[in-house]
XYZ file of C-alpha atoms in Angstrom:
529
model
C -110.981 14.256 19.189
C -114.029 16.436 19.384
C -113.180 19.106 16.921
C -113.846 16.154 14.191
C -116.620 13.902 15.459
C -120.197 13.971 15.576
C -122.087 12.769 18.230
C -124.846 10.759 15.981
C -122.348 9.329 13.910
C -120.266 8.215 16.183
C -122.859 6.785 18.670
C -123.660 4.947 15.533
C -120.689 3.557 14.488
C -120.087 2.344 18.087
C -123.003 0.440 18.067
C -121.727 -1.755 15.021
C -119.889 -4.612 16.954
C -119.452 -7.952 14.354
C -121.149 -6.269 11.538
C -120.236 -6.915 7.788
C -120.001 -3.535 5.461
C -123.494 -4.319 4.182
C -125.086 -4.478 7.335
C -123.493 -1.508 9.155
C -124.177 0.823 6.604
C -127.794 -0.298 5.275
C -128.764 -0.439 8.984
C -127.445 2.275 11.199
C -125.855 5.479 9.333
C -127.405 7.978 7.605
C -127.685 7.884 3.688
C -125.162 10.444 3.510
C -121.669 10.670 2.994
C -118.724 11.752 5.617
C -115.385 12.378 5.622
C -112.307 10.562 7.451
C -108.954 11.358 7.640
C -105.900 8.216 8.176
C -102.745 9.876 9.653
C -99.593 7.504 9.539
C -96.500 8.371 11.602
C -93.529 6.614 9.885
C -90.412 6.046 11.155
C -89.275 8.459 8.177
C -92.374 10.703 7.435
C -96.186 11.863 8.271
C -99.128 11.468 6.133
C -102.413 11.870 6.048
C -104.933 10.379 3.326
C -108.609 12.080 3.880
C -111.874 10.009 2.427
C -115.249 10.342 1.484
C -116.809 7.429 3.114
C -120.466 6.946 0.603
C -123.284 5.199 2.477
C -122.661 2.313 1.234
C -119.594 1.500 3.223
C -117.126 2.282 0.089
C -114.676 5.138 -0.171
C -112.627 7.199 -1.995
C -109.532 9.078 -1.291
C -110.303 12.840 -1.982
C -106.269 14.573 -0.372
C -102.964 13.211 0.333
C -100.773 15.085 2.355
C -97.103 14.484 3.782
C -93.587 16.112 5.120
C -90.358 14.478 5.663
C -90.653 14.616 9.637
C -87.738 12.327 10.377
C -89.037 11.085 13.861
C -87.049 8.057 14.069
C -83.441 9.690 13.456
C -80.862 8.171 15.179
C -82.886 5.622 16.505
C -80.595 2.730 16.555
C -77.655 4.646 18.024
C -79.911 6.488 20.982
C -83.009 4.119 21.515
C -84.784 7.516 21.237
C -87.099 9.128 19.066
C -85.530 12.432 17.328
C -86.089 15.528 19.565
C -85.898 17.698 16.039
C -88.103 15.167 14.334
C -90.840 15.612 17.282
C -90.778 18.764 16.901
C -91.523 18.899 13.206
C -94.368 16.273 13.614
C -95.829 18.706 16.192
C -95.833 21.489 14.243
C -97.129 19.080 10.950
C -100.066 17.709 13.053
C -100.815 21.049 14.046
C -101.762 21.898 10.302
C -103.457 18.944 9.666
C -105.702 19.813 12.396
C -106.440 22.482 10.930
C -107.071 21.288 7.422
C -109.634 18.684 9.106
C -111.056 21.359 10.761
C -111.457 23.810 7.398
C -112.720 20.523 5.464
C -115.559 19.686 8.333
C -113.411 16.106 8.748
C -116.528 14.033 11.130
C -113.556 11.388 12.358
C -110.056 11.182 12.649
C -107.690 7.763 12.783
C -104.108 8.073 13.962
C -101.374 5.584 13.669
C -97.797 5.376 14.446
C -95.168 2.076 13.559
C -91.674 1.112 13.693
C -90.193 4.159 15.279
C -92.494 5.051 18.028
C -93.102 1.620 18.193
C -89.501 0.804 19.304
C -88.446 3.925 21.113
C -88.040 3.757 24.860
C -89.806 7.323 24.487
C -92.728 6.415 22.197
C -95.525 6.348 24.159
C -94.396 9.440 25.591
C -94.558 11.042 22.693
C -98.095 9.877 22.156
C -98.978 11.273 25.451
C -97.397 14.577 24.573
C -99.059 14.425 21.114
C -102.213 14.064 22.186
C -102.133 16.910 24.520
C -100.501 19.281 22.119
C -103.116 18.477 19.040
C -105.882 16.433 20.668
C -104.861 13.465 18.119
C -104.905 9.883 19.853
C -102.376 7.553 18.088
C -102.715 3.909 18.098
C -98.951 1.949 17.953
C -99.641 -0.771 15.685
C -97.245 -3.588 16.897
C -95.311 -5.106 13.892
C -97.660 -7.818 12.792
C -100.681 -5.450 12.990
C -98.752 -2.861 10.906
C -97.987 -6.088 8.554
C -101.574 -6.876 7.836
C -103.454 -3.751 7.505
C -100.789 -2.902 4.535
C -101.957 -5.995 3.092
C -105.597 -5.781 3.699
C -105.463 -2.240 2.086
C -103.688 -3.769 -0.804
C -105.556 -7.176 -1.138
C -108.553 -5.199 -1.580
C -107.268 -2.977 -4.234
C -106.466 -6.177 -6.619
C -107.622 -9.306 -8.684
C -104.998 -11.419 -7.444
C -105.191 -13.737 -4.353
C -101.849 -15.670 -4.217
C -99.613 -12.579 -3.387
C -96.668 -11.812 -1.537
C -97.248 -8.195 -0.497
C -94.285 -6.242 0.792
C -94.288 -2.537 2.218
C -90.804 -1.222 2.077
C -90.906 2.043 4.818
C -87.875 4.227 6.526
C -87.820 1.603 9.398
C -88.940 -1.539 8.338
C -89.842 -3.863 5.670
C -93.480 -5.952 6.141
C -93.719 -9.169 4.026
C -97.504 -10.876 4.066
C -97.390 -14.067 1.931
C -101.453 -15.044 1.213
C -102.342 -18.170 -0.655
C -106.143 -17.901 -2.171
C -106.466 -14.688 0.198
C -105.325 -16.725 3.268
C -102.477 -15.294 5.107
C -99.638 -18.228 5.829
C -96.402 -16.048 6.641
C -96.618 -12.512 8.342
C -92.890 -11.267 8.885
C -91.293 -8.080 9.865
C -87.761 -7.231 9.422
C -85.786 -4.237 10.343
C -84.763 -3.460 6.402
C -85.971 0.056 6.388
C -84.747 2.553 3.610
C -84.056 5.383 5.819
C -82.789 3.582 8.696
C -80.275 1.554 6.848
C -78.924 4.319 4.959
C -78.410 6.326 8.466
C -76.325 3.332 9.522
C -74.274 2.285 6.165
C -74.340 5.607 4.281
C -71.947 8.580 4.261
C -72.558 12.016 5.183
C -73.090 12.839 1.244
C -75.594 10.422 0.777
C -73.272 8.072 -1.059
C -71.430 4.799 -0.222
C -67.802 4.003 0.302
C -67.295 0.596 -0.929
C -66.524 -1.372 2.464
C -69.950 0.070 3.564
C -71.920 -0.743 0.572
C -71.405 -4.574 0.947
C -71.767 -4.269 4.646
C -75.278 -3.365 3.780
C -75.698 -6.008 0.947
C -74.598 -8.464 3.636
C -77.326 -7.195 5.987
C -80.006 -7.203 3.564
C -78.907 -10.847 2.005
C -79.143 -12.104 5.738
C -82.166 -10.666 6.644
C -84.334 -11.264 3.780
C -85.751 -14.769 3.574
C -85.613 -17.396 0.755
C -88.410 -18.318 -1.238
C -88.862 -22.091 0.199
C -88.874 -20.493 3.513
C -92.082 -18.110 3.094
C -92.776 -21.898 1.052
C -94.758 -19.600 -1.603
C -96.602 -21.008 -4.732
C -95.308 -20.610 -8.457
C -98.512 -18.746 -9.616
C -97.515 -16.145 -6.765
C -98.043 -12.325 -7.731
C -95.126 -9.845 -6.200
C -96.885 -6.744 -4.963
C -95.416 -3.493 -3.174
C -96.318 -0.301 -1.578
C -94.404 2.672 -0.178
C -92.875 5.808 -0.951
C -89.534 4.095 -2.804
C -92.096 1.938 -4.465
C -93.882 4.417 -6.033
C -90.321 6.489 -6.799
C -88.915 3.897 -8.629
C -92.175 3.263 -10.522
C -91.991 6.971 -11.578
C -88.708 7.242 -12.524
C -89.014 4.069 -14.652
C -91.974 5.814 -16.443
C -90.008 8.799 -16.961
C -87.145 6.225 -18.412
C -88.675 4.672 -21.104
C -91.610 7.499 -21.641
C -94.529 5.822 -21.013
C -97.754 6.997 -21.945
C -100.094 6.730 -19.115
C -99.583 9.117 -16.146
C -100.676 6.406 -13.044
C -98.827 4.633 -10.868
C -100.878 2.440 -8.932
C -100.955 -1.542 -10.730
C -98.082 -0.453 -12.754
C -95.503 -3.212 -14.033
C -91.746 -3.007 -12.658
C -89.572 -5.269 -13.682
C -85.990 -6.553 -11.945
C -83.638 -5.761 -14.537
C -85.418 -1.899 -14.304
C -85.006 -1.998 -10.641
C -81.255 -2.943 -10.689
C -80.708 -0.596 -13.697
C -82.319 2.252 -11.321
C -80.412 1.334 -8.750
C -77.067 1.259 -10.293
C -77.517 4.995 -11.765
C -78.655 6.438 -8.671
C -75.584 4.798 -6.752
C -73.114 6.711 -9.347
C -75.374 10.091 -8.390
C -74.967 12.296 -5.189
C -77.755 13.262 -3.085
C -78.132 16.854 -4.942
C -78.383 14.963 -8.111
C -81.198 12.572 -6.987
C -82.742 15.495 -5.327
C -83.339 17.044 -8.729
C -85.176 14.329 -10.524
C -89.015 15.070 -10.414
C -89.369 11.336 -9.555
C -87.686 11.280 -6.360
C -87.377 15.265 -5.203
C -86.187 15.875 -1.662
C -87.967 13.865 0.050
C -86.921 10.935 -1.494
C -83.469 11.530 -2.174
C -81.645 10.395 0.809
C -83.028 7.199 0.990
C -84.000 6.028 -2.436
C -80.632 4.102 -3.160
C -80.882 1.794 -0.553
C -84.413 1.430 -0.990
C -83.603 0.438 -4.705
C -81.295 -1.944 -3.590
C -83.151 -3.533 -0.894
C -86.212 -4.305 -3.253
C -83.349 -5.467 -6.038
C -81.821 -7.797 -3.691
C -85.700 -9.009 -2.636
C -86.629 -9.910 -6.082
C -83.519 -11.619 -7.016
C -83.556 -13.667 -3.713
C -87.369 -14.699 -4.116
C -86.947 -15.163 -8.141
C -89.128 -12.512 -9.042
C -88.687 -11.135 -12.357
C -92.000 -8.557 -11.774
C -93.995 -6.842 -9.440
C -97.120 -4.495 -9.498
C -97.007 -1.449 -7.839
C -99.797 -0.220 -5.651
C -100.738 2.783 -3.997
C -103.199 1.021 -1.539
C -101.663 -0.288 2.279
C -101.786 0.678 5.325
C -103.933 3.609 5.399
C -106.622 2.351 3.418
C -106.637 -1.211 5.665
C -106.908 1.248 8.922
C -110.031 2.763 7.115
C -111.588 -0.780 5.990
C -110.979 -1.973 9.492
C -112.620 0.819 11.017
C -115.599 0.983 8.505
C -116.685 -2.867 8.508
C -115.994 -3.670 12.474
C -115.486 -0.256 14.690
C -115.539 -1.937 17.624
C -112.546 -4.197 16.661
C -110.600 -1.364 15.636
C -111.161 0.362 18.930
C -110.606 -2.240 21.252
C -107.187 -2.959 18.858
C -105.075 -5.757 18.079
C -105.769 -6.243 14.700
C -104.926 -10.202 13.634
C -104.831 -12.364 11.293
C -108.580 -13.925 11.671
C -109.728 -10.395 11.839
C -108.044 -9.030 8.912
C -109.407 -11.856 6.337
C -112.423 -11.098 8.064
C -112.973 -7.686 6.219
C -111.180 -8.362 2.782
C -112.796 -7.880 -0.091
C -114.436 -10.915 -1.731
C -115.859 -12.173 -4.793
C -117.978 -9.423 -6.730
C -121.389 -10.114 -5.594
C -124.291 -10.775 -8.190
C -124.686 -7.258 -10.031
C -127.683 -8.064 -12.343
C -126.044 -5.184 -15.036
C -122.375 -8.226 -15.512
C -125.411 -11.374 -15.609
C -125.113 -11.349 -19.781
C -121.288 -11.364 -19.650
C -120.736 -14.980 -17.461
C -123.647 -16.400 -20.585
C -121.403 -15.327 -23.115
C -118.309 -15.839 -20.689
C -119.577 -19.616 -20.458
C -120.689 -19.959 -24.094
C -117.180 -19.391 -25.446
C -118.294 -15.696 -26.814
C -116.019 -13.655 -24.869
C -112.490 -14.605 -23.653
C -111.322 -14.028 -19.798
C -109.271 -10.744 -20.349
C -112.895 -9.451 -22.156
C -114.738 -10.469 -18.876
C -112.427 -9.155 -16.872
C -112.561 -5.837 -18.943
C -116.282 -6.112 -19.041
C -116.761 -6.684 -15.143
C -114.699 -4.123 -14.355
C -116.349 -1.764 -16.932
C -120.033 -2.291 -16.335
C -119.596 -3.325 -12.783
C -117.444 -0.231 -11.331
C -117.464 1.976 -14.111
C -120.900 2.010 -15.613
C -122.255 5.108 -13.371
C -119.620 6.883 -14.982
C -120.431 5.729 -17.828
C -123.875 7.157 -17.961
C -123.171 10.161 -16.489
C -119.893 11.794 -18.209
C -119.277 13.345 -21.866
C -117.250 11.320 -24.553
C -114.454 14.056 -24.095
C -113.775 13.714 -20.579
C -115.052 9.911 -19.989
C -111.276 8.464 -20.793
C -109.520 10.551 -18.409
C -112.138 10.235 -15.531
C -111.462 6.418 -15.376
C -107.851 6.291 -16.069
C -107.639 8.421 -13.180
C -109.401 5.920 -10.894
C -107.649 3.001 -8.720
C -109.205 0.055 -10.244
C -108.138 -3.495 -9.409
C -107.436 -4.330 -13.423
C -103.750 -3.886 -14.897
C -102.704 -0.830 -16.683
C -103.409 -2.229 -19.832
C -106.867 -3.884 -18.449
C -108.113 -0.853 -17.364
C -106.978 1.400 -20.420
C -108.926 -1.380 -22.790
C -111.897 -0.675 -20.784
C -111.960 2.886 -20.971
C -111.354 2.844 -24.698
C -114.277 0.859 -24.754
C -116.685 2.925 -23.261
C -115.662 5.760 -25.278
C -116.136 4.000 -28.254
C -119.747 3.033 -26.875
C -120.025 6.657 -27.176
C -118.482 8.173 -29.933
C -116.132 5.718 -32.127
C -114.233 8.075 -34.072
C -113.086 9.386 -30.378
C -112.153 6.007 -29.485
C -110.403 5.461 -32.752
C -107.428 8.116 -31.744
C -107.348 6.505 -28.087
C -106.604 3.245 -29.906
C -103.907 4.441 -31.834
C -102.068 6.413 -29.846
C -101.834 3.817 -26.951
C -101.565 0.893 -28.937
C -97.710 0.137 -27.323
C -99.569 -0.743 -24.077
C -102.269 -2.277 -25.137
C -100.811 -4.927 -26.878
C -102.538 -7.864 -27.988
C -105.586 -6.300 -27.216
C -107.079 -6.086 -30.167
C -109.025 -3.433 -32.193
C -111.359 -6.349 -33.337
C -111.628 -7.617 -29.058
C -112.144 -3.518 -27.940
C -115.189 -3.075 -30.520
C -116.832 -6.656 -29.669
C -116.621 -5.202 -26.146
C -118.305 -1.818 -26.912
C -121.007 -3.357 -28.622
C -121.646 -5.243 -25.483
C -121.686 -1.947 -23.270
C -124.370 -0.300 -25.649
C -126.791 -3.880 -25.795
C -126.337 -3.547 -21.539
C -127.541 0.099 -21.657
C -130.353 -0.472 -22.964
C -131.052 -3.275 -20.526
C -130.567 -0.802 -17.367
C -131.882 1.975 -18.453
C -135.249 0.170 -19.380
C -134.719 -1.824 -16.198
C -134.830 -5.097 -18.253
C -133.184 -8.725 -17.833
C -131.425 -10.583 -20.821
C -131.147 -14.419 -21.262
C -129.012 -15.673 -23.836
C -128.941 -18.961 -25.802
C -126.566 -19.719 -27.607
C -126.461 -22.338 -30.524
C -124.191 -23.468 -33.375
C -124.417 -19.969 -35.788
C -126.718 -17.998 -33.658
C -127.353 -16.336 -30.410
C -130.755 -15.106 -29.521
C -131.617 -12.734 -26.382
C -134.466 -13.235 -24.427
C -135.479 -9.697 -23.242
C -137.803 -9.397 -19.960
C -139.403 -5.653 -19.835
C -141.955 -4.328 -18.215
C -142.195 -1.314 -20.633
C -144.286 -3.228 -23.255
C -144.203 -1.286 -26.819
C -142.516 1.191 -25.389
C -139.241 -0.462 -25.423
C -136.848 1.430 -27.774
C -136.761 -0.983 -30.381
C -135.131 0.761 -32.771
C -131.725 1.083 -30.379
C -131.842 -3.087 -29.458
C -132.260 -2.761 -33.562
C -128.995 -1.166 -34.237
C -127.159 -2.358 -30.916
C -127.811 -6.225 -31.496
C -126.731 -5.563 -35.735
C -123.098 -4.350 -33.631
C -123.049 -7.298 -31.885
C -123.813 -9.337 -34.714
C -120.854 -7.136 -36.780
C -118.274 -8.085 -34.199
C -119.387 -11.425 -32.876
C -119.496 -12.655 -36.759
C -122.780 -14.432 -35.398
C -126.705 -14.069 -36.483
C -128.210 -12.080 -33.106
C -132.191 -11.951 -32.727
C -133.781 -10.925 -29.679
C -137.383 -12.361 -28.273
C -139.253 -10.627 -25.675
C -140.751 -12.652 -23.014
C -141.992 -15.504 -24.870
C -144.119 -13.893 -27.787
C -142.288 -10.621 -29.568
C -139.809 -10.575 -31.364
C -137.653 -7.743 -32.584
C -137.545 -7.294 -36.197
C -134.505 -5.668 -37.953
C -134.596 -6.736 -41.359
């Protein structure tokens, strides 16, 4: 691995045995940023994900790259991994290499699950792989593989009751958490590729004595709900590449607006729909939808029917789609306890070890749980608001009106699609409202009942908050029967731009439809009238 590691960094990281994010990257690394790259060998495909790790321990996926390698081929009939499938992975890791090398990557993590893991060949292949392209990978065992999928998704959403599932080309991992604690870890050989190699024809397509053979193996495989034993208020949530297909082509469907995958809403009755009109298509046909291309083709029917058949045995009539698993739990693990992930055997203590938890304190969210608490603002609002001041904010302060909307759709946040749309249509509007105005309108089918009246309350409460960070001040507020007053703490005297508060608190009194004053400290008071 020395074409991608340097010596300081790594001596550093090394050194960073039981320490939380916080500690580990406050303490010991540079206030700089650095890249790593995830590779994941599938038992269908390899991909790499490369990240900007930011001093603080967070990170952000900058590329994505992956080929259709096919290393685990005929694995059930020979025991073996694919001769033509190690070739191409050879050849693939070969030009990753040298991407890593042409984008000055300081650390490289390497994976491989189902199909290495089970051939009688596999850690052959690592051998050989290593010597070829200097890459060390790290077989995950099935449980491991099972958690860091979920970690990597956990930490990319609100919820903590979840069933997370990640459907791959071998195998299916199911990770039932109540309240973020993992109860039921299973693993089950229900991969897309794999079964379609065993039950499909040579076209792609399904004679109808073969199709049931494979609902029968899927309906005997998969569990039932009162044996994973999970709660009502449980949230269905699944990664992989037939995930995200489906997700696509269901956008394409029914022409929905937003161009994003990740927390997007797929229902049952869309999944079976999908799957009954690819089964009527050939391979070719598939091949030629921009949802699926190629890649996907092959596979995607069974996949469709294997996530069908999952919903309608564990009485989902929903799930959220996410683009976050495995790759992004290998980088958590390796970024909040390095010395865990190198001596492997990731488990279940470990893994709830490094999720993330509640949002800590951020003084610049304090004035949304006072009018949270005082009845002012609903729960979707301070979820909005959270979300908006807590993650978004930077962006906020630092981007033009016109491009402000599209820089945070763009972004994985943990809110819904129609949670996270709100909230950029509310900072715009902080900025320039007749912007925000066309925003509203032309995505009013998914927001909803959001309402015009709920996005401008919110907006107001951006602009007051502004003011508060940029003049580095605190806010208390008191709220009484027609009335809220803000206690302002500043240390910038008469300099405080009182003519802003002036008009921002008169937009909070507009859409709170209360009297606002503010008081500063305990003897001036802002005058607007």
């Amino acid at each position: 691995m020395a074409p991608y590691s340097k010596a300081n960094k790594e001596d550093i990281l090394e050194l960073s045995t039981q320490m939380r994010k916080s500690d580990l990257f406050e303490q010991n690394v540079p206030n700089t940023s650095w890249k790593v790259s995830v590779i994941d060998l599938g038992y269908n495909s390899l991909k790499m994900v490369s990240y900007e790790v930011r001093p603080d321990g967070s990170f952000r996926a900058y590329d994505q790259r992956g080929e259709l390698t096919k290393i685990g081929e005929g694995l059930d009939r020979t025991g073996r991994l694919s001769q033509g499938g190690i070739q191409s992975t050879l050849r693939v890791l070969a030009l990753l290499n040298e991407i890593n090398r042409m984008e000055k990557v300081d650390k490289v993590l390497a994976v491989a699950t189902s199909a290495v893991r089970e051939a009688r060949d596999g850690l052959h292949f690592v051998k050989k792989a290593e010597s070829a392209t200097n890459i060390r990978f790290r077989i995950l065992d099935k449980k491991e593989e099972a958690l860091y999928s979920y970690v990597g998704g956990a930490n990319a959403t609100n919820f903590s009751t979840v069933l997370f599932f990640d459907l791959g080309g071998g195998s299916l991992e199911l990770t039932y958490a109540k309240d973020r604690k993992i109860k039921r870890l299973l693993s089950l050989p229900l991969g897309a590729l794999r079964l379609t190699e065993t039950y499909g024809l040579n076209h792609g397509g399904y004679s109808k004595r073969e199709y049931e053979k494979l609902k029968s193996k899927i309906g005997r495989l998969l569990p039932a709900r009162t044996e994973l034993e999970l709660d009502d208020d449980t949230v269905l949530i699944g990664v992989g590449g037939t995930v995200r297909a489906l997700a696509r082509y269901d956008q394409w469907r029914n022409g929905y607006l937003l161009n994003k995958v990740h927390n997007y809403i797929l229902r049952r009755k869309s999944v079976i729909d999908s799957h009954k009109v690819l089964k009527s298509m050939t391979v070719n046909d598939i091949s030629r939808l921009d949802s699926f291309g190629k890649d996907r083709a092959e596979s995607v029917t069974t996949g469709s029917l294997i996530i069908a058949m999952l919903m309608d045995r564990l009485n989902f009539d929903e799930m959220m789609v996410s683009t976050h698993g495995l790759r992004d739990g290998i980088l958590t693990e390796y970024l909040k306890d390095t010395a865990s992930y190198v001596s492997g055997k990731f488990n279940v203590e470990k893994s709830e070890k490094i999720l993330r938890g509640p949002q800590v304190n951020d003084p610049r969210i304090s004035i949304l749980r006072s009018l949270y608490g005082k009845g002012l603002l609903n729960a979707t609002e301070e979820t909005i608001l959270k979300e908006a001041i807590g993650s978004f904010m930077d962006l906020y302060l630092t981007t033009r009106p016109e491009t402000l909307f599209y820089s945070i759709i763009s972004l994985d946040s943990v809110l819904d699609h129609q949670q996270q749309l709100a909230a950029a249509i509310v900072l715009v509007r902080a900025k320039s409202p007749k912007m925000a105005r066309w925003y509203l309108e032309y995505y009013s089918p998914i927001l909803q009942d959001i309402r015009k009246d709920s996005i401008y309350k919110m907006a107001a409460i951006v602009v007051l908050e502004e003011i508060l960070h940029r003049t580095g001040s605190k806010a208390r507020i008191e709220v009484r029967r027609d009335e809220i007053e803000i206690n302002i703490e500043s240390v910038m005297g008469k300099a405080f731009p009182e003519l802003l508060l002036s008009e921002a608190l008169e937009e909070v009194e507009r859409t709170m439809k209360k009297r606002v004053r503010a008081t500063f400290g305990k003897n001036r008071r802002a005058e607007r009238y």
